[in-house]
Amino acid sequence: MKSNTMIERIAPTATDMIRADHTHVMTTFRQFDAETSPRRREAIVEAVCLALEVHAQLEEEIFYPALRAVAPDTPALERSVPEHAEVRRLVARLRQLGADDPSYEPTFLELMRDVMHHVADEETILLPLAAERLAGRLHELGARMARRRLQLSAPKVPALAWNRVQAMPMRGIWLAAGGVALAAYLFGRGARPAH
């Protein structure tokens, strides 16, 4: 059955969406270091936590059941949901702590290690398996995941936007502000009536 909805025409495959999520989280991990201000560290951690929550739910609701149907006895797949539970535990712990708490950084580093191990399993075992066994369904699954992502992310948009800005280094904020000012100037010039 061919669907003509816009989201199904433009949505990435499920495997591409998962890879993009992995890349986003890994990139955000690299922004965290001991020299970063507590406010920025908290924003980075919260951005990671929000991204991981949405990602895990998409996998558990859509991707894993589809993969389990075609590859039921896959050990890496069986480990995935308990690994997500551990990620959720660490996310909850981080949210209880402040950035100045001595256990904040070690807890975040533990989350990073767990996520990196989980990503390695998915990238080397589960995504190639999905590409082989779900090849004809990856676009449909990607569209379902994209729709569900919109539903899950909608209530979190203000927090996602705020944390993204707070997580930026100051030079990034100034560059973004400069870009907005330049765009406003250029569009404003083009919108003026000719004399």
Short mmCIF file of C-alpha atoms in Angstrom, two decimals:
data_model
loop_
_atom_site.label_atom_id
_atom_site.label_comp_id
_atom_site.label_asym_id
_atom_site.label_seq_id
_atom_site.Cartn_x
_atom_site.Cartn_y
_atom_site.Cartn_z
CA MET A 1 0.00 0.00 0.00
CA LYS A 2 1.52 3.30 -1.13
CA SER A 3 0.80 6.33 1.04
CA ASN A 4 0.96 9.86 -0.30
CA THR A 5 1.18 11.82 2.92
CA MET A 6 3.83 14.56 2.94
CA ILE A 7 5.60 13.13 6.00
CA GLU A 8 5.98 9.73 4.34
CA ARG A 9 7.48 11.36 1.22
CA ILE A 10 10.04 13.43 3.15
CA ALA A 11 10.74 11.36 6.27
CA PRO A 12 14.11 9.63 6.48
CA THR A 13 14.25 5.88 6.89
CA ALA A 14 14.03 4.57 10.44
CA THR A 15 17.70 3.60 10.37
CA ASP A 16 18.77 7.03 9.10
CA MET A 17 16.67 8.70 11.79
CA ILE A 18 18.29 6.56 14.49
CA ARG A 19 21.77 7.31 13.14
CA ALA A 20 20.99 11.05 13.10
CA ASP A 21 19.85 10.86 16.74
CA HIS A 22 23.08 9.08 17.66
CA THR A 23 25.15 11.74 15.91
CA HIS A 24 23.23 14.55 17.63
CA VAL A 25 23.72 13.07 21.11
CA MET A 26 27.40 12.27 20.53
CA THR A 27 28.00 15.82 19.31
CA THR A 28 26.24 17.23 22.35
CA PHE A 29 28.30 14.97 24.65
CA ARG A 30 31.48 16.59 23.29
CA GLN A 31 30.29 20.03 24.46
CA PHE A 32 30.46 18.96 28.11
CA ASP A 33 33.72 19.54 29.96
CA ALA A 34 34.95 20.52 33.40
CA GLU A 35 35.72 24.10 32.32
CA THR A 36 32.14 24.78 31.21
CA SER A 37 30.01 27.01 33.44
CA PRO A 38 27.45 25.22 35.65
CA ARG A 39 24.52 26.84 33.77
CA ARG A 40 25.84 25.68 30.40
CA ARG A 41 26.66 22.21 31.77
CA GLU A 42 23.08 21.84 33.04
CA ALA A 43 21.74 22.95 29.65
CA ILE A 44 23.95 20.43 27.83
CA VAL A 45 22.89 17.65 30.18
CA GLU A 46 19.20 18.52 29.86
CA ALA A 47 19.47 18.70 26.05
CA VAL A 48 21.00 15.20 26.08
CA CYS A 49 18.36 13.91 28.50
CA LEU A 50 15.44 15.23 26.44
CA ALA A 51 16.92 13.81 23.22
CA LEU A 52 17.53 10.41 24.81
CA GLU A 53 14.00 10.22 26.22
CA VAL A 54 12.39 10.85 22.84
CA HIS A 55 14.84 8.55 21.04
CA ALA A 56 14.30 5.66 23.45
CA GLN A 57 10.54 5.95 23.27
CA LEU A 58 10.58 5.95 19.45
CA GLU A 59 12.73 2.84 19.39
CA GLU A 60 10.65 1.02 22.00
CA GLU A 61 7.28 1.86 20.44
CA ILE A 62 8.10 1.49 16.74
CA PHE A 63 11.56 0.27 15.77
CA TYR A 64 12.21 -2.54 18.24
CA PRO A 65 8.79 -4.24 17.79
CA ALA A 66 9.24 -4.19 14.00
CA LEU A 67 12.75 -5.61 14.27
CA ARG A 68 11.71 -8.15 16.91
CA ALA A 69 9.01 -9.45 14.51
CA VAL A 70 11.64 -10.36 11.90
CA ALA A 71 14.60 -11.17 14.20
CA PRO A 72 13.10 -12.42 17.48
CA ASP A 73 16.18 -14.03 19.03
CA THR A 74 18.69 -11.23 18.69
CA PRO A 75 20.69 -10.76 21.94
CA ALA A 76 21.54 -7.10 21.19
CA LEU A 77 17.84 -6.38 20.74
CA GLU A 78 16.99 -8.12 24.01
CA ARG A 79 19.58 -5.96 25.83
CA SER A 80 18.25 -2.73 24.37
CA VAL A 81 15.17 -2.17 26.55
CA PRO A 82 17.02 -2.83 29.84
CA GLU A 83 19.77 -0.49 28.61
CA HIS A 84 17.11 2.17 28.00
CA ALA A 85 15.86 1.61 31.55
CA GLU A 86 19.35 2.29 32.87
CA VAL A 87 19.56 5.45 30.77
CA ARG A 88 16.23 6.60 32.23
CA ARG A 89 17.54 5.94 35.75
CA LEU A 90 20.64 8.04 35.09
CA VAL A 91 18.55 10.81 33.51
CA ALA A 92 16.32 10.92 36.59
CA ARG A 93 19.39 11.01 38.84
CA LEU A 94 20.95 13.88 36.89
CA ARG A 95 17.73 15.87 37.17
CA GLN A 96 17.82 15.47 40.95
CA LEU A 97 21.37 16.80 41.16
CA GLY A 98 22.65 20.30 40.53
CA ALA A 99 25.63 20.96 38.28
CA ASP A 100 27.65 21.89 41.37
CA ASP A 101 26.98 18.52 43.05
CA PRO A 102 30.18 16.40 43.21
CA SER A 103 28.35 13.39 41.74
CA TYR A 104 26.89 15.33 38.79
CA GLU A 105 29.85 14.94 36.44
CA PRO A 106 30.52 11.26 37.29
CA THR A 107 26.82 10.49 36.75
CA PHE A 108 26.86 12.24 33.38
CA LEU A 109 30.05 10.40 32.41
CA GLU A 110 28.38 7.11 33.35
CA LEU A 111 25.43 8.07 31.13
CA MET A 112 27.85 8.86 28.30
CA ARG A 113 29.58 5.47 28.63
CA ASP A 114 26.27 3.60 28.71
CA VAL A 115 24.92 5.47 25.69
CA MET A 116 28.14 4.97 23.71
CA HIS A 117 28.03 1.22 24.37
CA HIS A 118 24.34 1.12 23.41
CA VAL A 119 24.98 3.13 20.23
CA ALA A 120 27.83 0.79 19.27
CA ASP A 121 25.48 -2.22 19.51
CA GLU A 122 22.81 -0.49 17.47
CA GLU A 123 25.18 0.81 14.80
CA THR A 124 27.07 -2.46 14.34
CA ILE A 125 24.34 -5.05 14.94
CA LEU A 126 20.77 -3.74 14.97
CA LEU A 127 20.82 -1.18 12.16
CA PRO A 128 22.53 -3.52 9.66
CA LEU A 129 20.07 -6.24 10.69
CA ALA A 130 17.16 -3.85 10.12
CA ALA A 131 18.58 -2.82 6.74
CA GLU A 132 18.63 -6.49 5.75
CA ARG A 133 15.36 -7.72 7.24
CA LEU A 134 13.19 -4.59 7.14
CA ALA A 135 14.46 -3.11 3.88
CA GLY A 136 11.00 -2.67 2.38
CA ARG A 137 9.57 -1.06 5.51
CA LEU A 138 12.27 1.39 6.57
CA HIS A 139 10.59 4.44 4.96
CA GLU A 140 7.21 3.57 6.45
CA LEU A 141 8.80 3.05 9.89
CA GLY A 142 10.70 6.32 9.49
CA ALA A 143 7.45 8.15 8.72
CA ARG A 144 5.78 6.63 11.78
CA MET A 145 8.76 7.59 13.90
CA ALA A 146 8.74 11.15 12.49
CA ARG A 147 5.02 11.58 13.32
CA ARG A 148 5.55 10.17 16.81
CA ARG A 149 8.61 12.38 17.34
CA LEU A 150 6.46 15.43 16.63
CA GLN A 151 3.91 14.27 19.22
CA LEU A 152 6.56 13.54 21.85
CA SER A 153 8.57 16.70 21.18
CA ALA A 154 5.72 19.22 21.01
CA PRO A 155 5.38 19.70 24.78
CA LYS A 156 9.18 19.86 25.11
CA VAL A 157 9.85 22.50 22.42
CA PRO A 158 10.37 25.41 24.86
CA ALA A 159 12.79 23.35 26.97
CA LEU A 160 14.59 22.04 23.88
CA ALA A 161 15.02 25.55 22.46
CA TRP A 162 16.11 27.06 25.78
CA ASN A 163 18.65 24.32 26.44
CA ARG A 164 20.02 24.55 22.91
CA VAL A 165 20.67 28.28 23.34
CA GLN A 166 22.09 27.82 26.86
CA ALA A 167 24.34 24.99 25.69
CA MET A 168 25.91 27.12 22.97
CA PRO A 169 29.28 28.62 23.70
CA MET A 170 29.09 32.40 23.95
CA ARG A 171 30.72 32.86 20.55
CA GLY A 172 27.95 30.71 19.07
CA ILE A 173 25.30 32.90 20.66
CA TRP A 174 26.96 36.05 19.29
CA LEU A 175 27.31 34.47 15.84
CA ALA A 176 23.64 33.42 15.89
CA ALA A 177 22.57 36.90 17.01
CA GLY A 178 24.73 38.44 14.28
CA GLY A 179 23.20 36.14 11.69
CA VAL A 180 19.68 37.07 12.77
CA ALA A 181 20.56 40.80 12.68
CA LEU A 182 22.11 40.44 9.20
CA ALA A 183 19.10 38.52 7.90
CA ALA A 184 16.74 41.15 9.34
CA TYR A 185 18.78 43.91 7.72
CA LEU A 186 18.91 42.18 4.33
CA PHE A 187 15.22 41.24 4.33
CA GLY A 188 14.34 44.72 5.57
CA ARG A 189 16.22 46.29 2.65
CA GLY A 190 14.43 44.08 0.17
CA ALA A 191 11.04 44.85 1.71
CA ARG A 192 11.38 48.67 1.41
CA PRO A 193 9.40 50.31 -1.32
CA ALA A 194 11.50 51.75 -4.14
CA HIS A 195 11.64 55.56 -4.38
#
